[in-house]
Coordinates of C-alpha atoms and ligand atoms in Angstrom, one line a residue:
X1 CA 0.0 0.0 0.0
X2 CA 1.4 3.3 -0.9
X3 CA 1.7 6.1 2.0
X4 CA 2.8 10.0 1.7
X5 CA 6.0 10.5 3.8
X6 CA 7.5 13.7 5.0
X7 CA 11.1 14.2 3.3
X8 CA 12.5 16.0 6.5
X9 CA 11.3 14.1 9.4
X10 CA 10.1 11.0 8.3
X11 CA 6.2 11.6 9.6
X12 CA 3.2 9.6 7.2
X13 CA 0.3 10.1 6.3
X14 CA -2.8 8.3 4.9
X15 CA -2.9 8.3 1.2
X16 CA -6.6 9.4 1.0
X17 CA -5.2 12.2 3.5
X18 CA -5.6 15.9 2.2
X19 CA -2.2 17.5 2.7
X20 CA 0.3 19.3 0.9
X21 CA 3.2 20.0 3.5
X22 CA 4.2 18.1 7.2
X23 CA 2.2 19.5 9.6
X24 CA 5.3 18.6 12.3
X25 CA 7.8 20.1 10.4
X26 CA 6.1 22.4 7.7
X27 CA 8.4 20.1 4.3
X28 CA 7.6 18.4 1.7
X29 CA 5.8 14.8 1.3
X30 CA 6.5 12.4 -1.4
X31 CA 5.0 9.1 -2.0
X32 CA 6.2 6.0 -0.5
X33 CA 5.5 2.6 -1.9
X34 CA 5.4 -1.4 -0.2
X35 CA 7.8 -2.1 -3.1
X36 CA 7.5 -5.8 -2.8
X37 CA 3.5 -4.9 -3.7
X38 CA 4.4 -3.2 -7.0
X39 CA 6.9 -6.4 -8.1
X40 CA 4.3 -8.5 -7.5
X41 CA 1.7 -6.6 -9.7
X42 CA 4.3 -6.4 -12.3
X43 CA 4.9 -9.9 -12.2
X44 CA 0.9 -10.9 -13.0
X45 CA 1.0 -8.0 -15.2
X46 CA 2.3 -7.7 -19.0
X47 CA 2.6 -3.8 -18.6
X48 CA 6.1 -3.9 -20.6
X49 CA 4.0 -4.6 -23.7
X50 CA 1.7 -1.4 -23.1
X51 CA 2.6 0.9 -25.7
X52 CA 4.8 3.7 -24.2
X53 CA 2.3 6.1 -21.8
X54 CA 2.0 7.2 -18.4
X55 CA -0.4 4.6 -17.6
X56 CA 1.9 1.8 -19.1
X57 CA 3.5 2.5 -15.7
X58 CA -0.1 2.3 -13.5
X59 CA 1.4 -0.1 -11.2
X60 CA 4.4 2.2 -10.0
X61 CA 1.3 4.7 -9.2
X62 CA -0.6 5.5 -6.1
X63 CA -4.2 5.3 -7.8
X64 CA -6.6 2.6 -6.4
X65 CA -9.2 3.0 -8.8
X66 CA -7.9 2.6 -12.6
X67 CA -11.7 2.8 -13.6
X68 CA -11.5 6.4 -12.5
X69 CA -8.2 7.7 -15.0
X70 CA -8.8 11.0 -16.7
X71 CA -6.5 10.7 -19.5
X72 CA -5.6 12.4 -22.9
X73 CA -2.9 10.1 -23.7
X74 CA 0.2 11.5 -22.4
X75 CA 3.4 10.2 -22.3
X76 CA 5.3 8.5 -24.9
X77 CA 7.0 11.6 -26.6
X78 CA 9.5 11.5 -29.2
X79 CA 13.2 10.3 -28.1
X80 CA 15.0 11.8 -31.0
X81 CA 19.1 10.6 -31.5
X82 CA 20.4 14.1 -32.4
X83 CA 22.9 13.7 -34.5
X84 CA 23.4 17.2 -36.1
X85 CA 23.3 19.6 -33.0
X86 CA 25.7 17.1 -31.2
X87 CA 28.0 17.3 -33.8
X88 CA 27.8 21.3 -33.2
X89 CA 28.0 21.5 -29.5
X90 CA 30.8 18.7 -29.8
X91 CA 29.5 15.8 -27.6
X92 CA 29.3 12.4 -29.2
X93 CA 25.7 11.4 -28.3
X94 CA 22.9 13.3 -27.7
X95 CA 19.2 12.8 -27.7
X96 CA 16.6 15.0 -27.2
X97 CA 13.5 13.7 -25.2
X98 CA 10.4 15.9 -26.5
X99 CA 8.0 16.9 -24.2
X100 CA 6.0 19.4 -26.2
X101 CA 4.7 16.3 -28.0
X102 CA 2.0 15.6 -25.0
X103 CA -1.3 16.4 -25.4
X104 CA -1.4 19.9 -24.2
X105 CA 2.2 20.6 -25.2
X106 CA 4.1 20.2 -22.0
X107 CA 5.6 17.8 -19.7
X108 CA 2.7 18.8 -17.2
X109 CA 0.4 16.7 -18.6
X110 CA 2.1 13.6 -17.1
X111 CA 1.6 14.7 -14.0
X112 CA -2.4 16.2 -14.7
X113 CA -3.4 12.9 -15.2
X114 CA -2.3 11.7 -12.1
X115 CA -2.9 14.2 -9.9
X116 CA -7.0 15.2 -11.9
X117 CA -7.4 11.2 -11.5
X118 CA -6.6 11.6 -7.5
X119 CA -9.1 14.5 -7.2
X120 CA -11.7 12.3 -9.1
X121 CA -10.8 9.9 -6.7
X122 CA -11.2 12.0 -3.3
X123 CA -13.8 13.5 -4.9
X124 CA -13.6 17.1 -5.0
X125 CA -15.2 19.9 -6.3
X126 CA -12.3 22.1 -7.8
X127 CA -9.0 22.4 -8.5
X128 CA -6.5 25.0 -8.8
X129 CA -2.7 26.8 -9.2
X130 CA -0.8 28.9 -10.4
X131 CA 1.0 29.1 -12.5
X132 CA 3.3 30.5 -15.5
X133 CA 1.5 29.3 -18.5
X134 CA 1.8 25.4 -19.0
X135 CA 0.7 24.0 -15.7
X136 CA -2.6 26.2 -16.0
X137 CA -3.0 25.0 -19.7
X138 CA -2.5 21.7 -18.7
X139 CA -5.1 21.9 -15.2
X140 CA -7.5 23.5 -17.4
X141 CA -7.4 21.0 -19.9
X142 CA -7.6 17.4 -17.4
X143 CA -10.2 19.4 -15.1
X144 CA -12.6 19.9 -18.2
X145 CA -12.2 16.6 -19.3
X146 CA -12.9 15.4 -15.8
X147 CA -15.9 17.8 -15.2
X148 CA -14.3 19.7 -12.4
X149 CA -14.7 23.6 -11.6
X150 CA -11.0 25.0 -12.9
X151 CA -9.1 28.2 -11.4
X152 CA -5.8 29.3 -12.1
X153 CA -3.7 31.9 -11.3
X154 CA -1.0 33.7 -13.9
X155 CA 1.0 36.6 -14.0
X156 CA -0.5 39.1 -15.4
X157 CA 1.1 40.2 -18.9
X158 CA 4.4 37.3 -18.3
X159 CA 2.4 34.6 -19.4
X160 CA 3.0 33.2 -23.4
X161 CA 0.0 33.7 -25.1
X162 CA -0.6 29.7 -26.3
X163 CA -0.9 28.6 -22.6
X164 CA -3.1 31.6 -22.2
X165 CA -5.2 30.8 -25.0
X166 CA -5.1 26.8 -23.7
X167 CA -6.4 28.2 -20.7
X168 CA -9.1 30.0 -22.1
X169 CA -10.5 27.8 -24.3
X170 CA -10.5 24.6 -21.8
X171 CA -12.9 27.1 -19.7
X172 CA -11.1 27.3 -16.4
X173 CA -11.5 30.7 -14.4
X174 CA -8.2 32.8 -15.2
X175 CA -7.3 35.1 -13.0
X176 CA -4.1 37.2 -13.9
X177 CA -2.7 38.5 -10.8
X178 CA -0.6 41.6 -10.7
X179 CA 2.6 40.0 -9.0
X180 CA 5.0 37.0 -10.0
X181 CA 4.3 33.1 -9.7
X182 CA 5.7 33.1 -6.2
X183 CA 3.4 35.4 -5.2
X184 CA 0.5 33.7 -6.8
X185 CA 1.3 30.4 -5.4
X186 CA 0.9 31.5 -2.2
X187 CA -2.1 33.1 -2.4
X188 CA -3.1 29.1 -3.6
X189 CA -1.9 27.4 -1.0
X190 CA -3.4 29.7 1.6
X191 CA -6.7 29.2 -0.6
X192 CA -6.3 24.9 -0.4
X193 CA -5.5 25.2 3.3
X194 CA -8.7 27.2 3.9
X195 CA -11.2 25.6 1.5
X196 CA -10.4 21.4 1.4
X197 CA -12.6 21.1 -1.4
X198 CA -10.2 23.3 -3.4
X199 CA -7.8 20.9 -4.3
X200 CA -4.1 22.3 -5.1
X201 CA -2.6 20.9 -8.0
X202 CA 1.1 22.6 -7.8
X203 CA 3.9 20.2 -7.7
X204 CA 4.0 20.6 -3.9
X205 CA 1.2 17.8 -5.0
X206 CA 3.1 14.6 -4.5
X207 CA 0.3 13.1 -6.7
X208 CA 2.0 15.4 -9.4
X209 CA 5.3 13.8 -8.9
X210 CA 4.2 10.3 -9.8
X211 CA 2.9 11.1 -12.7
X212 CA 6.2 12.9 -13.9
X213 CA 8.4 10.6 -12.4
X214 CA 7.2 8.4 -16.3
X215 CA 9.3 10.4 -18.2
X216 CA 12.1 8.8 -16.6
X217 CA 10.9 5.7 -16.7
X218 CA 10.4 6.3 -20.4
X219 CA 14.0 7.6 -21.3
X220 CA 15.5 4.7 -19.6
X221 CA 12.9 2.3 -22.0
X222 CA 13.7 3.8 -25.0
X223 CA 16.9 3.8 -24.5
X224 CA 16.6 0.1 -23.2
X225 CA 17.7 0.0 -19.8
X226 CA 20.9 1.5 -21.1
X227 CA 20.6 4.9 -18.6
X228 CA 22.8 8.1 -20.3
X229 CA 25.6 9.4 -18.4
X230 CA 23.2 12.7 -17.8
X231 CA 20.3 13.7 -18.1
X232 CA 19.7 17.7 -18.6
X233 CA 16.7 19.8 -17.5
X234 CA 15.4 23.4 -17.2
X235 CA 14.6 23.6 -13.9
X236 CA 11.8 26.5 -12.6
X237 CA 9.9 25.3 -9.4
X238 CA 12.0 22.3 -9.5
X239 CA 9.1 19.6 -9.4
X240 CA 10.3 18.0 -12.7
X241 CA 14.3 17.2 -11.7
X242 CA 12.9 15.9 -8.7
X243 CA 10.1 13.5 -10.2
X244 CA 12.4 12.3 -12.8
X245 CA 15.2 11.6 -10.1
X246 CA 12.3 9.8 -7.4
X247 CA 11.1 7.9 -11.0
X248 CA 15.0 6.7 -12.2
X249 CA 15.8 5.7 -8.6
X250 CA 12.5 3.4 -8.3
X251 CA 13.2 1.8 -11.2
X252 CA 16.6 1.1 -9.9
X253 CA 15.1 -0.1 -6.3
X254 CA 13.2 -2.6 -9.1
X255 CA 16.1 -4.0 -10.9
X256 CA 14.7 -2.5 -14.6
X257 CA 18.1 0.0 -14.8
X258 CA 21.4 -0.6 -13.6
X259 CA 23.5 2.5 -13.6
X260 CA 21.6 5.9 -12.8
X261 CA 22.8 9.4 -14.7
X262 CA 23.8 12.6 -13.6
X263 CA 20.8 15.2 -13.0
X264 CA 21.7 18.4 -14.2
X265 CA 19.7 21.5 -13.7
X266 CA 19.5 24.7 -16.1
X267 CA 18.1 28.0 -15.4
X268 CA 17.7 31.2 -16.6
X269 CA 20.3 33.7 -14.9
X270 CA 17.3 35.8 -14.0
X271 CA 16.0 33.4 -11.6
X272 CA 18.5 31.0 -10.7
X273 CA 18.3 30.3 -7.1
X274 CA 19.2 26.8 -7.0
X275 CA 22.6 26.9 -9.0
X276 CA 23.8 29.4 -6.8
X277 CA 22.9 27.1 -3.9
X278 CA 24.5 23.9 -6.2
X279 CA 27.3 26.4 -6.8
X280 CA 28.3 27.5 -3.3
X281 CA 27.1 24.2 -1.7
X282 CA 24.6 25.8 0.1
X283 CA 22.1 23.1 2.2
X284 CA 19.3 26.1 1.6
X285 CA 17.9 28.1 -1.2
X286 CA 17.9 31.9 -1.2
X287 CA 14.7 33.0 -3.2
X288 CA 15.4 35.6 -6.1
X289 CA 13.1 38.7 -5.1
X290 CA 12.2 39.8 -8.7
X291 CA 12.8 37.0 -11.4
X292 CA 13.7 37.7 -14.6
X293 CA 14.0 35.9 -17.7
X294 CA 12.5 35.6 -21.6
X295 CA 11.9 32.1 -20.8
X296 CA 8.5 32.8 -18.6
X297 CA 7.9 29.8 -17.7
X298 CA 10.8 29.4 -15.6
X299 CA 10.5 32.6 -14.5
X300 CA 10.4 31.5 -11.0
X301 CA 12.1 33.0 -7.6
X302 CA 11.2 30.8 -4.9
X303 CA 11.3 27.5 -6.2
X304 CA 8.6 25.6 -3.8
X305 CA 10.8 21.6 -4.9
X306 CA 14.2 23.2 -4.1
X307 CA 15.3 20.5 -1.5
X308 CA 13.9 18.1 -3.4
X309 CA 16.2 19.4 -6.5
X310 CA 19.0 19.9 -4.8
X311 CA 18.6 15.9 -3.2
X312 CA 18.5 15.2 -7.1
X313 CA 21.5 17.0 -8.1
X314 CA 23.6 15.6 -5.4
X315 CA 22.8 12.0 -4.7
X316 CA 23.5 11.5 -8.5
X317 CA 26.8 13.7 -8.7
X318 CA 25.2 16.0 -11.4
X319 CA 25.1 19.6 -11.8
X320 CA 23.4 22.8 -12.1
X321 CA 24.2 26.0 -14.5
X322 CA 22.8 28.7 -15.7
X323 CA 22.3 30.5 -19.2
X324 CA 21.5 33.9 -20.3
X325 CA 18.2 35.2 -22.1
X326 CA 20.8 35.0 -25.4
X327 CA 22.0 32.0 -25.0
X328 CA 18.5 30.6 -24.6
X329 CA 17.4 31.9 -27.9
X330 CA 20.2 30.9 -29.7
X331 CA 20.1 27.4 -28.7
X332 CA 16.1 27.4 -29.8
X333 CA 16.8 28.6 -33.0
X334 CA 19.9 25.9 -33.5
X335 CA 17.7 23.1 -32.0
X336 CA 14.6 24.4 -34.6
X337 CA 17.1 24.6 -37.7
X338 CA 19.3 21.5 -37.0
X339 CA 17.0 18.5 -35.6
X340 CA 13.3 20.0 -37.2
X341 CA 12.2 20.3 -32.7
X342 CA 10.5 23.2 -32.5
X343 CA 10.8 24.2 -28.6
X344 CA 9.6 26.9 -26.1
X345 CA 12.8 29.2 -24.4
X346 CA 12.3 27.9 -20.8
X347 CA 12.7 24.0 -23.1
X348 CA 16.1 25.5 -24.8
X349 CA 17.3 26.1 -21.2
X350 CA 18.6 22.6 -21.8
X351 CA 20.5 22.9 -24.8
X352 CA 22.0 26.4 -23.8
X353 CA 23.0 24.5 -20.6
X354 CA 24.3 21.1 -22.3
X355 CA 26.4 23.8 -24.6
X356 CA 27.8 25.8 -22.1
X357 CA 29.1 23.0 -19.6
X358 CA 30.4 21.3 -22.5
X359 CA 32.7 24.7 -23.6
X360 CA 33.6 24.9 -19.8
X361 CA 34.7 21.5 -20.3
X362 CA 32.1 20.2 -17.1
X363 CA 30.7 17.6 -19.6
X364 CA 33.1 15.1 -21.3
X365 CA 33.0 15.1 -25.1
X366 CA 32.4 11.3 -24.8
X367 CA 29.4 11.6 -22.5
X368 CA 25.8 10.2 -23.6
X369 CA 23.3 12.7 -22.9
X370 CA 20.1 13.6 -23.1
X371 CA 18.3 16.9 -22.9
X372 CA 14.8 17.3 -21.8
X373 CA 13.3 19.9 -23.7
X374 CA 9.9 20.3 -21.8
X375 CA 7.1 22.4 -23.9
X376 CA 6.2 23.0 -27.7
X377 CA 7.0 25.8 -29.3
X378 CA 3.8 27.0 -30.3
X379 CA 3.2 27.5 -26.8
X380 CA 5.3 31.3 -27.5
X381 CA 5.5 32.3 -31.4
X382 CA 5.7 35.4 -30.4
X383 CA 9.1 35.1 -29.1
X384 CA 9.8 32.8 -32.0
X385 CA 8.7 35.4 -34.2
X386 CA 11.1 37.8 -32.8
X387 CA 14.2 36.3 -33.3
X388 CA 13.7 35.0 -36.6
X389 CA 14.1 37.3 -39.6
X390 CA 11.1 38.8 -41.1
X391 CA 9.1 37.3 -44.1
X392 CA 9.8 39.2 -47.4
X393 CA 6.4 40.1 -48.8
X394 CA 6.2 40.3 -52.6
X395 CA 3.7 40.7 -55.5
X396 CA 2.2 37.4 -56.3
X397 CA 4.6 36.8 -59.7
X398 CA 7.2 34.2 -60.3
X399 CA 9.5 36.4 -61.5
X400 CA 10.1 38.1 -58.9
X401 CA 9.5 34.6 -56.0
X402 CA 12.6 33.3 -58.7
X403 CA 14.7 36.9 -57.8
X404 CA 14.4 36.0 -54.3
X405 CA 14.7 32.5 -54.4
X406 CA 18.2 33.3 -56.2
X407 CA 16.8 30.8 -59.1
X408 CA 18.1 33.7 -62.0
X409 CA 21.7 32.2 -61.7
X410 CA 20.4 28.9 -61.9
X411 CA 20.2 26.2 -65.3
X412 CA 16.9 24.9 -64.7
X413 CA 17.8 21.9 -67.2
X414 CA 20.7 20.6 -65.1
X415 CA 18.5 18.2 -62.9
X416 CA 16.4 17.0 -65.5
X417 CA 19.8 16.2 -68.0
X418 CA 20.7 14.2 -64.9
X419 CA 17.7 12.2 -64.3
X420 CA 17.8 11.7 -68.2
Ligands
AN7_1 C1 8.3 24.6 -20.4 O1 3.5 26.2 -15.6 O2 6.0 26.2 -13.3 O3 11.1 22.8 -12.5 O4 3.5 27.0 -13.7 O5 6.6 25.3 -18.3 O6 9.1 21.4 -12.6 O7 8.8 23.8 -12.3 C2 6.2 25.7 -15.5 C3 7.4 25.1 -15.5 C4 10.3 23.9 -17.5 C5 10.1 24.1 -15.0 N1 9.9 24.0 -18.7 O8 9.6 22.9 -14.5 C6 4.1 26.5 -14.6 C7 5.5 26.1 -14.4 C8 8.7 24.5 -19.0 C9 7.8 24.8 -18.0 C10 9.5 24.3 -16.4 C11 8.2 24.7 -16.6 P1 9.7 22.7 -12.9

């Protein structure tokens, strides 16, 4: 039977049990597992010949009720062997793992459809969070599917305007708050501590975690049980390094990976509390007061996961950096123009990072790596939009598409002579 544990002092709690954070010690709770329980399931089970999904991995979840899933069918993104950009940041192997390709564009998603299936199951009213775009987007999009009253909170004017459309269109209440994310999520939390029918879905959730925790179970399939040397990952409130770390050390409890990689965590210079704890060696996190960053969704101060993260980092001997709003860009654009991925800034955190560690010689040539780039593009065209050279806009006449096309200078026999 699965439990929820405090990370600091160890107290548990019922897993039907409302609560978001020890009420000894104030910290976090995960969820703990009987793991003797889930090798037994998976030994009546044939769940390795599910197609890649979150709920290929149902037994490593805390759900009772699998008649009760609310599910769009996320999970197994594209695992794409990135040949081209390795070869221009220098490494030897590199893969991108693609989490715009979820149903609402993010990684959220994986964890939605655990944490909208546990509210169906405790049977609450609403939901809520806040949010900087995708996890709203994502909310909005499991709660209407599940018939749940929706709510989320966003800063007003930093948001991209695909997760506020998302948001919109899925029907949830939005409420743009004139303040950050850190501000906003407290306002939630107080609101879920006051009202228990308001159920918090921020990744303080530890319902969220299971559900991310997949998409390391699904690197490590796809790669078949050969792990990378390290895993990269922009990092904002730190829920997703820590899922992926809780997910790749179960599977290691459970004898399905043998080695485990190095977690490293990117973010944005603007808001990058947690490298300057990774950097200094710091046991606590000193929020940034005013984050700052083009990649708004990790736009994030106070990161609520940060001993979680910083758990991550160290037990697997990783690393954290950070990378400015121009090294961002670039690496979106390079990812977009050398592998066909077309990612959001806070996703090209990753690739900025992998680039930089690997100039400041902190990542072997020879390493295998894999960067987690974590929503779709689409999500922000305006940025995209922005650092991409303008259209040119002509009359509609070949003559002058052939000018531009620089097809005056060329023989337009010479293929067909070749063919011939
Ligand atoms: C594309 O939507 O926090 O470190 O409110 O949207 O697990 O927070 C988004 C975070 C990385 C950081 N990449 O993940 C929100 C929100 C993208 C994101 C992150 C986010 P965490």
């Amino acid at each position: 039977m699965a439990y929820q544990e405090c990370i600091n002092c160890g107290k548990k709690y019922e897993i039907n049990e409302i609560v978001y954070f020890c009420k000894k010690c104030g910290d976090l709770l995960e969820i703990k597992y009987d793991y003797n329980a889930i090798n037994k399931a998976l030994s009546k089970s044939n769940w390795q010949k599910v197609p890649l999904s979150v709920w290929r991995y149902r037994d490593f979840m805390p759900v009772q009720d699998f008649s009760k899933i609310v599910s769009l069918n996320e999970g197994g993104t594209g695992f794409h062997t990135s040949k081209r950009l390795g070869k221009i940041l220098g490494i030897r192997q590199l893969y991108v793992k693609n989490e715009g390709e979820n149903p609402t564009g993010s990684f959220k998603d994986r964890g939605m459809t655990v944490g909208v299936t546990k509210a169906v199951e405790l049977g609450v009213k609403s939901v809520i969070c806040a949010s900087t775009g995708n996890t709203s987007a994502s909310l909005a999009a499991y709660a209407a599917r599940a018939g749940l009253e929706c709510a989320v909170l966003i800063p007003a004017g930093k948001i991209a305007y695909g997760k506020l459309s998302q948001a919109m269109i899925y029907g949830a209440k939005v409420i743009q708050v004139r303040g950050n994310f850190d501000e906003s999520l407290e306002i939630v939390l107080k609101l879920s501590e006051k009202y228990k029918d308001i159920y918090l879905l921020n990744s303080i959730n530890p319902f969220r975690i299971e559900g991310q925790k997949t998409l390391g179970f699904e690197i490590c399939d796809q790669l078949n049980q050969k792990m990378p040397d390290r895993i990269v990952v922009p990092v904002g409130n730190a829920g997703n390094i820590s899922a992926i770390w809780k997910g790749l050390k179960e599977y290691h409890r459970l004898g399905f990976l043998h080695k485990l990689p190095k977690m490293t965590g990117i973010q944005a210079a603007g808001s990058a509390p947690i490298v300057y704890a990774v950097k200094n060696g710091s046991d606590t996190v000193i929020p940034v007061t005013s984050p700052e960053t083009v990649a708004t969704a990790i736009r994030i101060g106070a990161p609520v996961s940060w001993k979680k993260a910083l758990r991550a980092i160290r037990e697997s001997n990783g690393t954290a950096e950070m990378v400015t709003d121009e090294e961002i860009l670039n690496a979106q654009k390079l990812l977009a123009q050398t592998e066909g991925l077309f990612v959001e800034p806070a996703s090209a955190s990753s690739i900025a990072g992998l680039k930089k560690l690997i100039d400041q010689g902190d990542v072997d040539r020879d390493e295998h790596v894999v960067c987690v780039t974590t929503g779709h593009g689409l999500k922000d065209p305006d940025t995209a939009i922005k650092i991409c050279k303008k259209p040119i806009e002509v009359k509609a006449d070949i003559e002058a598409i052939e000018k531009i096309l620089g097809l005056k200078k060329r023989n337009p026999l010479v293929n067909s002579e070749v063919i011939s």
